[in-house]
mmCIF file of C-alpha atoms in Angstrom:
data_model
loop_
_atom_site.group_PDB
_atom_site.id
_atom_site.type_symbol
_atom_site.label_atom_id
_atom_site.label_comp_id
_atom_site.label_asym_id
_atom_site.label_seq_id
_atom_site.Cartn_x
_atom_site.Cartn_y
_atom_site.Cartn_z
ATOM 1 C CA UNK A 1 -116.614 -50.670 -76.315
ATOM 2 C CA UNK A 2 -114.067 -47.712 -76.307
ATOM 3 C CA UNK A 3 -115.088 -43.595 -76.605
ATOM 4 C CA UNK A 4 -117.241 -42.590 -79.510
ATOM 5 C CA UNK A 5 -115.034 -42.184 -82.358
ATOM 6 C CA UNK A 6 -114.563 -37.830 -82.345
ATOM 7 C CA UNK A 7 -113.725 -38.366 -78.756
ATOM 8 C CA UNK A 8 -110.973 -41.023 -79.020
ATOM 9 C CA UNK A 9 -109.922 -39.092 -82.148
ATOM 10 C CA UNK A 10 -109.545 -35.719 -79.910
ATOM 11 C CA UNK A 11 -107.807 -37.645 -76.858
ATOM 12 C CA UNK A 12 -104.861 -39.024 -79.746
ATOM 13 C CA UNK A 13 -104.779 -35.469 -80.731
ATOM 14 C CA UNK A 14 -103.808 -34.282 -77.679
ATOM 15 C CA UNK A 15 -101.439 -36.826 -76.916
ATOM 16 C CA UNK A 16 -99.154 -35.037 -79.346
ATOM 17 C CA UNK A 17 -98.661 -32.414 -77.267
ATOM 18 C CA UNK A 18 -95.494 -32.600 -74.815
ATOM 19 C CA UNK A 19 -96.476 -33.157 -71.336
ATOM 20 C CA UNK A 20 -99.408 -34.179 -72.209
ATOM 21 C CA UNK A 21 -99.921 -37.945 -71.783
ATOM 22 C CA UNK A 22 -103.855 -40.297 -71.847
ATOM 23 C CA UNK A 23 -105.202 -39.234 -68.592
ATOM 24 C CA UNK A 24 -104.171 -35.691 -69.335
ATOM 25 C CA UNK A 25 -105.468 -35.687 -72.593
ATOM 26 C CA UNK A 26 -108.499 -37.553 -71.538
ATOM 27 C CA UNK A 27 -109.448 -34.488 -69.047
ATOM 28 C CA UNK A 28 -108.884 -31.998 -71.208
ATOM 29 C CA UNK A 29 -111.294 -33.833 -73.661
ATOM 30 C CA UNK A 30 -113.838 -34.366 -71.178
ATOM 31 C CA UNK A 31 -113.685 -31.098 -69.970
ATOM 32 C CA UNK A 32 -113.933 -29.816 -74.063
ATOM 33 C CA UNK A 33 -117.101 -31.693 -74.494
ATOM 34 C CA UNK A 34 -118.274 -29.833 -71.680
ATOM 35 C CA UNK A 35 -117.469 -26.259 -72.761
ATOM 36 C CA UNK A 36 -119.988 -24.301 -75.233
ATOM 37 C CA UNK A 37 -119.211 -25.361 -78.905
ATOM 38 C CA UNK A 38 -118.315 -21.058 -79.692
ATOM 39 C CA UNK A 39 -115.625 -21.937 -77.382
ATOM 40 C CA UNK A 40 -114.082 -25.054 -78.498
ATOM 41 C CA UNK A 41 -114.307 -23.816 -81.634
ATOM 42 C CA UNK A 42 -112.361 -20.598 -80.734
ATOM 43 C CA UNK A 43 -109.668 -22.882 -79.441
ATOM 44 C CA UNK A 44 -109.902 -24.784 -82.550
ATOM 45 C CA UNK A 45 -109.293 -21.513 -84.558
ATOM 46 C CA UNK A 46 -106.423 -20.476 -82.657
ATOM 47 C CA UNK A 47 -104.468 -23.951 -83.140
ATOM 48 C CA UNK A 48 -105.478 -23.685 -87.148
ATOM 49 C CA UNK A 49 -104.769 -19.757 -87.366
ATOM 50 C CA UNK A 50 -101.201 -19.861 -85.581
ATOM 51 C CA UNK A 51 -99.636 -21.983 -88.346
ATOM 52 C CA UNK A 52 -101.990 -19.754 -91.264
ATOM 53 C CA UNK A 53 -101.358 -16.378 -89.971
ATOM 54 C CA UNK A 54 -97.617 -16.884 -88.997
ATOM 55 C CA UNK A 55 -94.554 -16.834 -91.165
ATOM 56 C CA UNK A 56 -90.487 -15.956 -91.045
ATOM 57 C CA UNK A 57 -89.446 -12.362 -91.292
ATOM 58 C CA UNK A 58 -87.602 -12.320 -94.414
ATOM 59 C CA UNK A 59 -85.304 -9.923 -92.756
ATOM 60 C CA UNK A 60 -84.644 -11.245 -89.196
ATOM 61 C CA UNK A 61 -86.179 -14.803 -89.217
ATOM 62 C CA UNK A 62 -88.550 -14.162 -86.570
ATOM 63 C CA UNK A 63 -91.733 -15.457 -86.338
ATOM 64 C CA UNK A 64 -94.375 -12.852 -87.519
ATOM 65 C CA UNK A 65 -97.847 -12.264 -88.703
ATOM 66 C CA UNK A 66 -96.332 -9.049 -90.938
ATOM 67 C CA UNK A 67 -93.411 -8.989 -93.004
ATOM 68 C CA UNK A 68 -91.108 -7.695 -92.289
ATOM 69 C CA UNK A 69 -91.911 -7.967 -88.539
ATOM 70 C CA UNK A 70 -92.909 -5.315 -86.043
ATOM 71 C CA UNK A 71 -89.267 -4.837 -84.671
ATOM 72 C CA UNK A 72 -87.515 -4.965 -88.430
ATOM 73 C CA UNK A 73 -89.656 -1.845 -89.662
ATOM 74 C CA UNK A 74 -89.453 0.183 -86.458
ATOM 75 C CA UNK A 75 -87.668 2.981 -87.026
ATOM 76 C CA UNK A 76 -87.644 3.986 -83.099
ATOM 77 C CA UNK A 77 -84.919 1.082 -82.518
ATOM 78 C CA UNK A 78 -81.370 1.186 -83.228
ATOM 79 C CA UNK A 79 -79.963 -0.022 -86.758
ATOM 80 C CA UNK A 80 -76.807 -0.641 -85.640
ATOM 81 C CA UNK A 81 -77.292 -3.476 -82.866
ATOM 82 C CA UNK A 82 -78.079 -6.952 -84.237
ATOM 83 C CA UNK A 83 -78.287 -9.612 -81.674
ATOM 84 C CA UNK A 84 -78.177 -12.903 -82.759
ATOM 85 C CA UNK A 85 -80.183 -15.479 -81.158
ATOM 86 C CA UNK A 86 -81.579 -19.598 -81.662
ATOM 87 C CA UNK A 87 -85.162 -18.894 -82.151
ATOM 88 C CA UNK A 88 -87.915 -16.709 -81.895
ATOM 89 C CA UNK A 89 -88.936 -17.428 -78.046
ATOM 90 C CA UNK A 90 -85.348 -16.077 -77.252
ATOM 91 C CA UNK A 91 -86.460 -12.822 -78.874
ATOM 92 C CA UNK A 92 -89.575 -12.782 -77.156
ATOM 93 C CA UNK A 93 -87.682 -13.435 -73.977
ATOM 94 C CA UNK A 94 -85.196 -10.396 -74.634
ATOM 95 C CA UNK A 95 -88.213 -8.253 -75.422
ATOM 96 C CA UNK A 96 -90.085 -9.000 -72.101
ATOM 97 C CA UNK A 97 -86.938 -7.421 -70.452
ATOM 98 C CA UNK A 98 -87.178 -4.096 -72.243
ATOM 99 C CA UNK A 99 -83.697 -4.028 -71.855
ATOM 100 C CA UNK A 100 -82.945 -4.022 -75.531
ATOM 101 C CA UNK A 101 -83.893 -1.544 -78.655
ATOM 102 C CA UNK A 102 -81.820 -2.723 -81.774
ATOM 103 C CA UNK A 103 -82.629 -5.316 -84.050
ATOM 104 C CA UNK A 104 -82.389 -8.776 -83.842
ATOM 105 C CA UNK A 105 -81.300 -11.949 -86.174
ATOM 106 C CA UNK A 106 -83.199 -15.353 -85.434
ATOM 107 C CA UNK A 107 -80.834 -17.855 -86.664
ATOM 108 C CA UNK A 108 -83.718 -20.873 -86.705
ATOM 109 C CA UNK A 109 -81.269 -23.072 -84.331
ATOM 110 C CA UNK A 110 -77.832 -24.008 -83.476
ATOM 111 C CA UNK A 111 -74.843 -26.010 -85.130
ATOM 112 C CA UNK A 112 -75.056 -29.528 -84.645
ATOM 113 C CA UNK A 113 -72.937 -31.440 -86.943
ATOM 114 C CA UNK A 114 -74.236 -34.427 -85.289
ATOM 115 C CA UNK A 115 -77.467 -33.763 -86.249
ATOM 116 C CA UNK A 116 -76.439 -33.017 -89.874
ATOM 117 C CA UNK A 117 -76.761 -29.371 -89.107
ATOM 118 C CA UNK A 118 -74.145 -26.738 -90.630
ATOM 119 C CA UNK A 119 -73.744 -23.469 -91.378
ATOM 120 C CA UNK A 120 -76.111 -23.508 -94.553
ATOM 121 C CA UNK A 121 -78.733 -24.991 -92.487
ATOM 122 C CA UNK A 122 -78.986 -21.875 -90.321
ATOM 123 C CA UNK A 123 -79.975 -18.316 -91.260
ATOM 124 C CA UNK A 124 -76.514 -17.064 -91.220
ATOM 125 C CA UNK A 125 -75.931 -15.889 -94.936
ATOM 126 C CA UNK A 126 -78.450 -13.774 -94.406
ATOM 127 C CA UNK A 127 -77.076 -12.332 -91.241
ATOM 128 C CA UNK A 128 -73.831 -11.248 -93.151
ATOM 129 C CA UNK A 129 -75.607 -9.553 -95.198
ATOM 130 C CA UNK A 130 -77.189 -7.733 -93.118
ATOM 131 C CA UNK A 131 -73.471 -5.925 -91.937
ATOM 132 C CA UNK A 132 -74.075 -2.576 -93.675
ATOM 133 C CA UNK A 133 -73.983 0.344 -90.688
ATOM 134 C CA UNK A 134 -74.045 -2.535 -88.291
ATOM 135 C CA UNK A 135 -71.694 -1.474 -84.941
ATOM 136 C CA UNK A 136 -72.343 -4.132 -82.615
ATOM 137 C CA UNK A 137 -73.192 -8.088 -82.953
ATOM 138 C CA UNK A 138 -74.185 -9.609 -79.535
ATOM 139 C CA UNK A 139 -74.644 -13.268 -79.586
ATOM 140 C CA UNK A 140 -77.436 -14.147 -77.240
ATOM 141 C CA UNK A 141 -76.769 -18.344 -78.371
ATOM 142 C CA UNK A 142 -77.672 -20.372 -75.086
ATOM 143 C CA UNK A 143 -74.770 -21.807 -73.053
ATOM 144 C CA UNK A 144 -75.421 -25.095 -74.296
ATOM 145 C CA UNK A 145 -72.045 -27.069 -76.109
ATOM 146 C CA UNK A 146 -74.130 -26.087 -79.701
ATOM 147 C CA UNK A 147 -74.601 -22.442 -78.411
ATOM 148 C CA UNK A 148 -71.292 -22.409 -77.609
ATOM 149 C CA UNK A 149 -70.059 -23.922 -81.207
ATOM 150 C CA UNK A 150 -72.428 -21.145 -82.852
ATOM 151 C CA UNK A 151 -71.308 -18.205 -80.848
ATOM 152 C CA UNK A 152 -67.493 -19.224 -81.520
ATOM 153 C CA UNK A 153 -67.976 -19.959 -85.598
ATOM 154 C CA UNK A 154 -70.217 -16.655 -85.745
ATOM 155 C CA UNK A 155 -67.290 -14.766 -83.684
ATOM 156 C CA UNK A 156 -64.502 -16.384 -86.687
ATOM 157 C CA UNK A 157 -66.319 -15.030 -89.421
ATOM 158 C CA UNK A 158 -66.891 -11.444 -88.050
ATOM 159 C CA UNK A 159 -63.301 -11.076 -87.163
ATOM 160 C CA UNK A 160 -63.228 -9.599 -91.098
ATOM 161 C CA UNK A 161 -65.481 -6.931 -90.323
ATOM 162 C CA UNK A 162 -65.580 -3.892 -88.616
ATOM 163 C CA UNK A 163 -68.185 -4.564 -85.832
ATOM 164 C CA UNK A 164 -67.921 -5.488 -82.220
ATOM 165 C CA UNK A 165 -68.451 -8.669 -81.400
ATOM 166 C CA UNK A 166 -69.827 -9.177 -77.587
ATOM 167 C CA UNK A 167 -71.276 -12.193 -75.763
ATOM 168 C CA UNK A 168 -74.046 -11.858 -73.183
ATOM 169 C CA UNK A 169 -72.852 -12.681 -70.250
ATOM 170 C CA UNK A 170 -73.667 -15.898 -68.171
ATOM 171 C CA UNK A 171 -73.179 -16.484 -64.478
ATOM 172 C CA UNK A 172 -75.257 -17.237 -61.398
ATOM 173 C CA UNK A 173 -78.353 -15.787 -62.240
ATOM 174 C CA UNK A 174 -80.642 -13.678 -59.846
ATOM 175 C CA UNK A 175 -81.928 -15.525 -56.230
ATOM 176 C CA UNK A 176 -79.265 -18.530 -57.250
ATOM 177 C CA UNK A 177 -77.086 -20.042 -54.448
ATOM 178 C CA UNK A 178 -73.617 -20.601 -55.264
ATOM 179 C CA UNK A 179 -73.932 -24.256 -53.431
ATOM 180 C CA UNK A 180 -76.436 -25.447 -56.147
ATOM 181 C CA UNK A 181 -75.590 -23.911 -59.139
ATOM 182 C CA UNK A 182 -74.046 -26.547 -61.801
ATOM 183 C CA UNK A 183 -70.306 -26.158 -62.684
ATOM 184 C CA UNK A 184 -70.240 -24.911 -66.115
ATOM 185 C CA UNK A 185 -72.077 -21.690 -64.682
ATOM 186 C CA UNK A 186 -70.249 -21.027 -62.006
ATOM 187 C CA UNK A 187 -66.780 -21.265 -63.640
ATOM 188 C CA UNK A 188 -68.520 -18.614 -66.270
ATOM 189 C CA UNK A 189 -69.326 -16.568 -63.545
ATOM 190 C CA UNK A 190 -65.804 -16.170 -62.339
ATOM 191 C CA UNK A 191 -64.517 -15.932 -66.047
ATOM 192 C CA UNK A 192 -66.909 -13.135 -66.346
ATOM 193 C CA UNK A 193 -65.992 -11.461 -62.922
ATOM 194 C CA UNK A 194 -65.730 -7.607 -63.007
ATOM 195 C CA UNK A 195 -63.969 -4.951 -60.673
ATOM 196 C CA UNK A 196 -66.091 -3.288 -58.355
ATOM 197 C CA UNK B 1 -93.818 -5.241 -78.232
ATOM 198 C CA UNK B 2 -95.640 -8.711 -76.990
ATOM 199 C CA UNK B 3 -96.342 -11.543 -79.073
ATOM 200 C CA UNK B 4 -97.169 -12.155 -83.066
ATOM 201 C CA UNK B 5 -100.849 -11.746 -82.285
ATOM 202 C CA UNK B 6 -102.604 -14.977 -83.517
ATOM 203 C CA UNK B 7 -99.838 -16.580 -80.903
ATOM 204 C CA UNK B 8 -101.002 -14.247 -78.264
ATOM 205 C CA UNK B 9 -104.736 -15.934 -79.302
ATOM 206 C CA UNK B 10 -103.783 -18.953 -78.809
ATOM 207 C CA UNK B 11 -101.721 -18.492 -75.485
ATOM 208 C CA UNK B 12 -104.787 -16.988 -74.181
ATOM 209 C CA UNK B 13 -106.823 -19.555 -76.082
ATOM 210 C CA UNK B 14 -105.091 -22.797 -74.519
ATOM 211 C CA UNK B 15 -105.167 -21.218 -71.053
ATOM 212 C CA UNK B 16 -109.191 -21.912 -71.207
ATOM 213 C CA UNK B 17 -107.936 -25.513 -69.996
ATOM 214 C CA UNK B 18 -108.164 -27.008 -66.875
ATOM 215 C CA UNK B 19 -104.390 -27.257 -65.311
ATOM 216 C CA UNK B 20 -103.147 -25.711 -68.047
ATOM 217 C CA UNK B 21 -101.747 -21.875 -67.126
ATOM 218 C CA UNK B 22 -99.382 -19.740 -68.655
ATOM 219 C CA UNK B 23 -96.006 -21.196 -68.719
ATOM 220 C CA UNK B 24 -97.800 -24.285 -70.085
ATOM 221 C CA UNK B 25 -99.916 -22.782 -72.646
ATOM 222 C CA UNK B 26 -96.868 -20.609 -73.886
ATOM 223 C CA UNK B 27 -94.795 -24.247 -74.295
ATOM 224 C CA UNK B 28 -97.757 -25.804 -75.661
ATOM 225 C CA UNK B 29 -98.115 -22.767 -78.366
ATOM 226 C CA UNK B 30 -94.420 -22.944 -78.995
ATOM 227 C CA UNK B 31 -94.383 -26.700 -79.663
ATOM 228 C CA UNK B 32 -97.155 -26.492 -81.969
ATOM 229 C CA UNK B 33 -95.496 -23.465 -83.910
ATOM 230 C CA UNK B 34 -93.130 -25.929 -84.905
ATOM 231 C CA UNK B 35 -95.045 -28.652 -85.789
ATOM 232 C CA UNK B 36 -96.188 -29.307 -89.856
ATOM 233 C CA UNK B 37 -99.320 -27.397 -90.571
ATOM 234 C CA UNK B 38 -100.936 -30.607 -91.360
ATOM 235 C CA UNK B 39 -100.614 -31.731 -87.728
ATOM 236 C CA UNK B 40 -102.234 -28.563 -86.181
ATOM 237 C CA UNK B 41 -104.680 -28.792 -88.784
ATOM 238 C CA UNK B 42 -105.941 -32.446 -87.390
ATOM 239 C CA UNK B 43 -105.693 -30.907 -83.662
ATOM 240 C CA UNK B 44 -107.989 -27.971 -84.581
ATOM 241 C CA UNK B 45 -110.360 -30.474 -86.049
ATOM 242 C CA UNK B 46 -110.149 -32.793 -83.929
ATOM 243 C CA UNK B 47 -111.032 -30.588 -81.256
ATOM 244 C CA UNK B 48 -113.774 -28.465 -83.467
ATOM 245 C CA UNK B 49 -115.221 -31.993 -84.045
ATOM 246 C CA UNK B 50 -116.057 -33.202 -80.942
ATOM 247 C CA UNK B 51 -118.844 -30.527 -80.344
ATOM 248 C CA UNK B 52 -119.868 -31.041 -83.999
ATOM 249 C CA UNK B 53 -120.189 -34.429 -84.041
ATOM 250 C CA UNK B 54 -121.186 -35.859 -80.859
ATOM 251 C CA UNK B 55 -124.437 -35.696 -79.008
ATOM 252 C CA UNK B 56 -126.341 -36.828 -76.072
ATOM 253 C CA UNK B 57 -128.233 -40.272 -76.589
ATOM 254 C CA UNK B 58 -132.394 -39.744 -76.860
ATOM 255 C CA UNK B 59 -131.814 -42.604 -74.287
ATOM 256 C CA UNK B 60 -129.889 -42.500 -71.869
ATOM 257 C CA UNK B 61 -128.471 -39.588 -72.448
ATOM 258 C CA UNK B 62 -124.614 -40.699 -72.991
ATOM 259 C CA UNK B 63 -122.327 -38.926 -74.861
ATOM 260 C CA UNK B 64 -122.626 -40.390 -78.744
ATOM 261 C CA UNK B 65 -121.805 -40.235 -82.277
ATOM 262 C CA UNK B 66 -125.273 -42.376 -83.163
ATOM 263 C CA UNK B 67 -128.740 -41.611 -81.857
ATOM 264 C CA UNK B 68 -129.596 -44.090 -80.075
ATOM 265 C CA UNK B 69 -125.986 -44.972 -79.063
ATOM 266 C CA UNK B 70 -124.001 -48.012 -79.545
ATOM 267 C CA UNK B 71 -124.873 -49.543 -76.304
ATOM 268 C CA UNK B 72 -128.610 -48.545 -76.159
ATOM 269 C CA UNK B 73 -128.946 -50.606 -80.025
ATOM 270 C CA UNK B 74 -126.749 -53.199 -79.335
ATOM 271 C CA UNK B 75 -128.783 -56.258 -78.817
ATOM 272 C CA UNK B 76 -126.785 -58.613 -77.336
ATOM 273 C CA UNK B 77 -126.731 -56.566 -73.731
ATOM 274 C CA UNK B 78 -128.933 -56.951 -71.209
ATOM 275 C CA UNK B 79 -132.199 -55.418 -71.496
ATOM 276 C CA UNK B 80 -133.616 -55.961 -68.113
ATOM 277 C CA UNK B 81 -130.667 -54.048 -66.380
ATOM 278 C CA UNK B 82 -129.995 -50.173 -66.115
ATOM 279 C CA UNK B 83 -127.146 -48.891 -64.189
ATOM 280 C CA UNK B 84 -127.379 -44.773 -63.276
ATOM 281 C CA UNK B 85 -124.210 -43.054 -63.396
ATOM 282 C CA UNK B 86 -123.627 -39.039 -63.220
ATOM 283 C CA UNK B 87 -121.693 -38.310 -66.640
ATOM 284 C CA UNK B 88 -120.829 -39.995 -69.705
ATOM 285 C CA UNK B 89 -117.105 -40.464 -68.265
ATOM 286 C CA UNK B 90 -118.728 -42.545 -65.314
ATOM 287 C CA UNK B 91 -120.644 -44.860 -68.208
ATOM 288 C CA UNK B 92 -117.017 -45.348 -70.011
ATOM 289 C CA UNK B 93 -115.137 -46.233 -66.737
ATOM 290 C CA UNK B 94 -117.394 -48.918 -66.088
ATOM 291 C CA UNK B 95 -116.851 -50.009 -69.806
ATOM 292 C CA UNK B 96 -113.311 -50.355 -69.455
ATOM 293 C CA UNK B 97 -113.907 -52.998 -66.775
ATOM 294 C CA UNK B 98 -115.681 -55.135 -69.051
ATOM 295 C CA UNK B 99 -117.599 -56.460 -66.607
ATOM 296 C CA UNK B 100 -121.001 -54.977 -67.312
ATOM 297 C CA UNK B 101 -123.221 -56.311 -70.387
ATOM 298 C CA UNK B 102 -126.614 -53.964 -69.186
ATOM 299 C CA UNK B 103 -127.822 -51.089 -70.454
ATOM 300 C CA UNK B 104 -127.072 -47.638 -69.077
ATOM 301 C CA UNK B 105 -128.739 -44.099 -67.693
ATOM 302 C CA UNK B 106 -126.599 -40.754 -67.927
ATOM 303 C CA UNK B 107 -128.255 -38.561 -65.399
ATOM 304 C CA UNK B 108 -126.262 -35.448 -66.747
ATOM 305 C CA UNK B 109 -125.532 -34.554 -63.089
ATOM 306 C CA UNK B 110 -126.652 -34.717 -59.374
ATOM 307 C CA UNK B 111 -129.235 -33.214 -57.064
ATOM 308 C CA UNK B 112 -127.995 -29.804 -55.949
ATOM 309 C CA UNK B 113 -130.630 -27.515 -54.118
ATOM 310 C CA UNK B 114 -127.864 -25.110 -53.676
ATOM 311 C CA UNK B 115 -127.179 -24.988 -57.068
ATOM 312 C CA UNK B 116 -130.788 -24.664 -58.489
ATOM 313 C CA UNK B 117 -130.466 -28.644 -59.861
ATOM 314 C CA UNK B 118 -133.488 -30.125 -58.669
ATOM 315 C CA UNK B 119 -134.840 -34.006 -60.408
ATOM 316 C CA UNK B 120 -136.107 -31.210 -63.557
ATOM 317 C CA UNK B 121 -132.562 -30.496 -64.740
ATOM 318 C CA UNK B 122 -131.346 -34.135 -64.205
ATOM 319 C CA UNK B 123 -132.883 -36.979 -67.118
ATOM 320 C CA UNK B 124 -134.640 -38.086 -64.086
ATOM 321 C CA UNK B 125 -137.832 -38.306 -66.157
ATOM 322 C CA UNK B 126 -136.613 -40.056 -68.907
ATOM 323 C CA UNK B 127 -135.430 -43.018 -66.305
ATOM 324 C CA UNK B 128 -138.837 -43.703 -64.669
ATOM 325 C CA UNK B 129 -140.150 -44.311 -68.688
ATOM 326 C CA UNK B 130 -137.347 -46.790 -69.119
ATOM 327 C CA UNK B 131 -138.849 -49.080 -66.606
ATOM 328 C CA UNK B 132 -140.685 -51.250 -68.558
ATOM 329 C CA UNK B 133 -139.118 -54.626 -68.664
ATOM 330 C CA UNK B 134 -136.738 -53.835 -66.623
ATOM 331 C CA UNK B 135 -135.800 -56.063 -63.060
ATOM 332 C CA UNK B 136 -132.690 -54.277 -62.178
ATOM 333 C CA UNK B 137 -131.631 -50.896 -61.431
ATOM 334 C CA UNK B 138 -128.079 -50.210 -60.407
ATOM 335 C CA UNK B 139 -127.045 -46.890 -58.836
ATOM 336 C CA UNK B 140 -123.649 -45.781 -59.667
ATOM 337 C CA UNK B 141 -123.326 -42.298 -58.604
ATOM 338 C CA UNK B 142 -120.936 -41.085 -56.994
ATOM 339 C CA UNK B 143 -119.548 -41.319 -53.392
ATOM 340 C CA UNK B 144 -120.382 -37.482 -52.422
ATOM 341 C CA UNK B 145 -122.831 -35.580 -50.499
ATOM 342 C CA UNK B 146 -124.905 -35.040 -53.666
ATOM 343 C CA UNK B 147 -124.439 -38.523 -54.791
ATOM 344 C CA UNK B 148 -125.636 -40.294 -52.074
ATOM 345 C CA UNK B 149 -128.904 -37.695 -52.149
ATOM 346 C CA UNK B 150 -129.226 -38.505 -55.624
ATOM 347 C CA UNK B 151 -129.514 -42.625 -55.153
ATOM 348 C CA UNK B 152 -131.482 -41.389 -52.402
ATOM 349 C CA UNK B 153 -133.490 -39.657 -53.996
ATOM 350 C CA UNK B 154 -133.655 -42.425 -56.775
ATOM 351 C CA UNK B 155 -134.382 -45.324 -54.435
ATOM 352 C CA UNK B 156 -137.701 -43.639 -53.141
ATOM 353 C CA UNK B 157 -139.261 -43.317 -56.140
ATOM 354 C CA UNK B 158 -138.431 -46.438 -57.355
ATOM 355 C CA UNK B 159 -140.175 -48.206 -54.653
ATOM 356 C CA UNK B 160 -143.429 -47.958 -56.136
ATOM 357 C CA UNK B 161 -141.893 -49.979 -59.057
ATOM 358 C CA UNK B 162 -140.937 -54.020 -58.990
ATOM 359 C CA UNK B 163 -137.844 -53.662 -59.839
ATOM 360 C CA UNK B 164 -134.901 -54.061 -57.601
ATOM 361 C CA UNK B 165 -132.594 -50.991 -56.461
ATOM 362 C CA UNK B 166 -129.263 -51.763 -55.889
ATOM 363 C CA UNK B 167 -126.218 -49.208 -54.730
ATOM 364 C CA UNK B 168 -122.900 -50.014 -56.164
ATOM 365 C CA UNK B 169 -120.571 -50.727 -53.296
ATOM 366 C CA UNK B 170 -118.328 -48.596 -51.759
ATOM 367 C CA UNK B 171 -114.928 -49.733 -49.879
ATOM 368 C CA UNK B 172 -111.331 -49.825 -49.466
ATOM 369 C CA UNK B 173 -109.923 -49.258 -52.815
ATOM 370 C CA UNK B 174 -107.603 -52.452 -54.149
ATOM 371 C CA UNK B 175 -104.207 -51.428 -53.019
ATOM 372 C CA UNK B 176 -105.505 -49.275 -49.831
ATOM 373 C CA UNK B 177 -104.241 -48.602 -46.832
ATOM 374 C CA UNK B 178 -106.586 -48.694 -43.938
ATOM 375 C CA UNK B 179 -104.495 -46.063 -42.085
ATOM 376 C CA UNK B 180 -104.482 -43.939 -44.918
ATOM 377 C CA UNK B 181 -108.415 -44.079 -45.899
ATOM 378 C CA UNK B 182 -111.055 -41.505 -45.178
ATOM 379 C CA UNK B 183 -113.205 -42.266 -42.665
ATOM 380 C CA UNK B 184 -116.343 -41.630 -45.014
ATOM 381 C CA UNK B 185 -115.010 -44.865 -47.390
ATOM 382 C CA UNK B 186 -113.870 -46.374 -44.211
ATOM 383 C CA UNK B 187 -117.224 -46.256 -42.850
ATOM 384 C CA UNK B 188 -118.820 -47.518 -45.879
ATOM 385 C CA UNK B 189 -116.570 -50.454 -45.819
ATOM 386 C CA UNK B 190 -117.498 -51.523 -42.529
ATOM 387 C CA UNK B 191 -121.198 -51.192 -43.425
ATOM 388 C CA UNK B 192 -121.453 -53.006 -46.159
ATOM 389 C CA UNK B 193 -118.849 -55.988 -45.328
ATOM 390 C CA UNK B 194 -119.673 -59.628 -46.051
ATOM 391 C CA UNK B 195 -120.010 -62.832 -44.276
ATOM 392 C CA UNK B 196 -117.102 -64.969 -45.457
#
């Protein structure tokens, strides 16, 4: 005899999730048939709304529930900063700093030829035309091989154009110790060394 | 500027689960952002379902998508012997070892003065009117303060009946260590060893 159906049906579910493996999934189940049903149901809602209620920014190519987003039609940030980054949790990242107020372009991931992805896979069409009073491109692609590729094609085709080009800057990031930090970091962190 | 809201809802949502805080919740949300709207569709309902569709047994009280559950119709167990466990998880567990053909009682709990659960809040009642026909009651609670006063508890009032109480063992687990065992399960083991 195994779970009653809805149960074993719930703990599959789960097991979709990364990280999540049986005995995870099992407690979370177990602990779901223990909560209220208003608040499994609320969770249910959430899981159901976020793919509903979400879309692309037809401008950027972030993830939004208005469109344009939030950050495309405010007119408080600057116009003339774009920065250019994989996908929308990078954004989200940036924006926790509030560090940053121009606009951004969410590229939907990096080139991978490998993987059969090229430049008309990506949301960078749109980005070039998107140049208009634009100053200043900074490519905020991870430091990843792919990242790299990205950051060096997006660099070659903006050489044309009248806008600065910048790179954010990588090296040994804050509470790091030079003895553990991996190679490819530390060698960008004396590339990028500046006078004091 | 934080998140698209109905992500924020189900950040917040998701962290509602047990070992499951922010980082976690924000990866889970993330992951599922990207998954096909079909597939978040079958987690929300799975997970709206199991409250919908499961209930407690008029029984014994187990966790069930029929009333009376599988076990409590299925007429090739045996009839003559109950086993007590605390939750509907405990009845499963002992499933899975395929070693039990009885029938079962979900308590829905333990004794708990301090908590206000007295024998009224457990299906304590609903036991003692189960006892016709029956020569054998196992006790399977658990190994805990409250457990034991439970079977306690349970093995008093069942003396006025002719039935025969018996406590589930408790021991070295397979695979333990005797220098790394509590002394409460070491204890146990001592007390209830067998003549060889």
């Amino acid at each position: 005899m195994e779970y009653p159906r809805p149960l074993a049906q719930l703990i599959t579910q789960l097991q979709k999730l990364p990280t999540i493996g049986q005995k995870t999934a099992q407690r979370l189940a177990f602990f779901m048939l223990k909560l209220p049903e208003t608040e499994t149901a609320q969770i249910a809602a959430a899981i159901a709304e976020v793919k509903q209620l979400l879309s692309y920014c037809n401008v950027c190519g972030a993830i939004t529930d208005a469109n344009p987003c939030h950050i495309c039609t405010n007119l408080r940030r600057d116009r003339q900063v774009i920065c250019v980054v994989e996908e929308s949790d990078d954004l989200w990242a940036i924006e926790r700093t509030n560090g940053y107020k121009g606009l951004y372009h969410v590229l939907g991931g990096v080139l991978s030829p490998l993987d059969g992805i090229g430049p008309d896979e990506l949301r960078i069409d749109s980005l070039f035309q998107r140049l208009n009073d634009v100053k200043e491109i900074i490519l905020a692609t991870n430091l990843t091989t792919e990242g790299q590729a990205t950051a060096l094609y997006l660099t070659q085709h903006l050489e044309n154009f009248d806008i600065t080009v910048s790179r954010i800057a990588h090296g040994i990031p804050f509470g790091g110790d030079l003895e553990y930090i991996d190679e490819v970091t530390l060698a960008k962190a004396l590339e990028g060394r500046r006078e004091v």
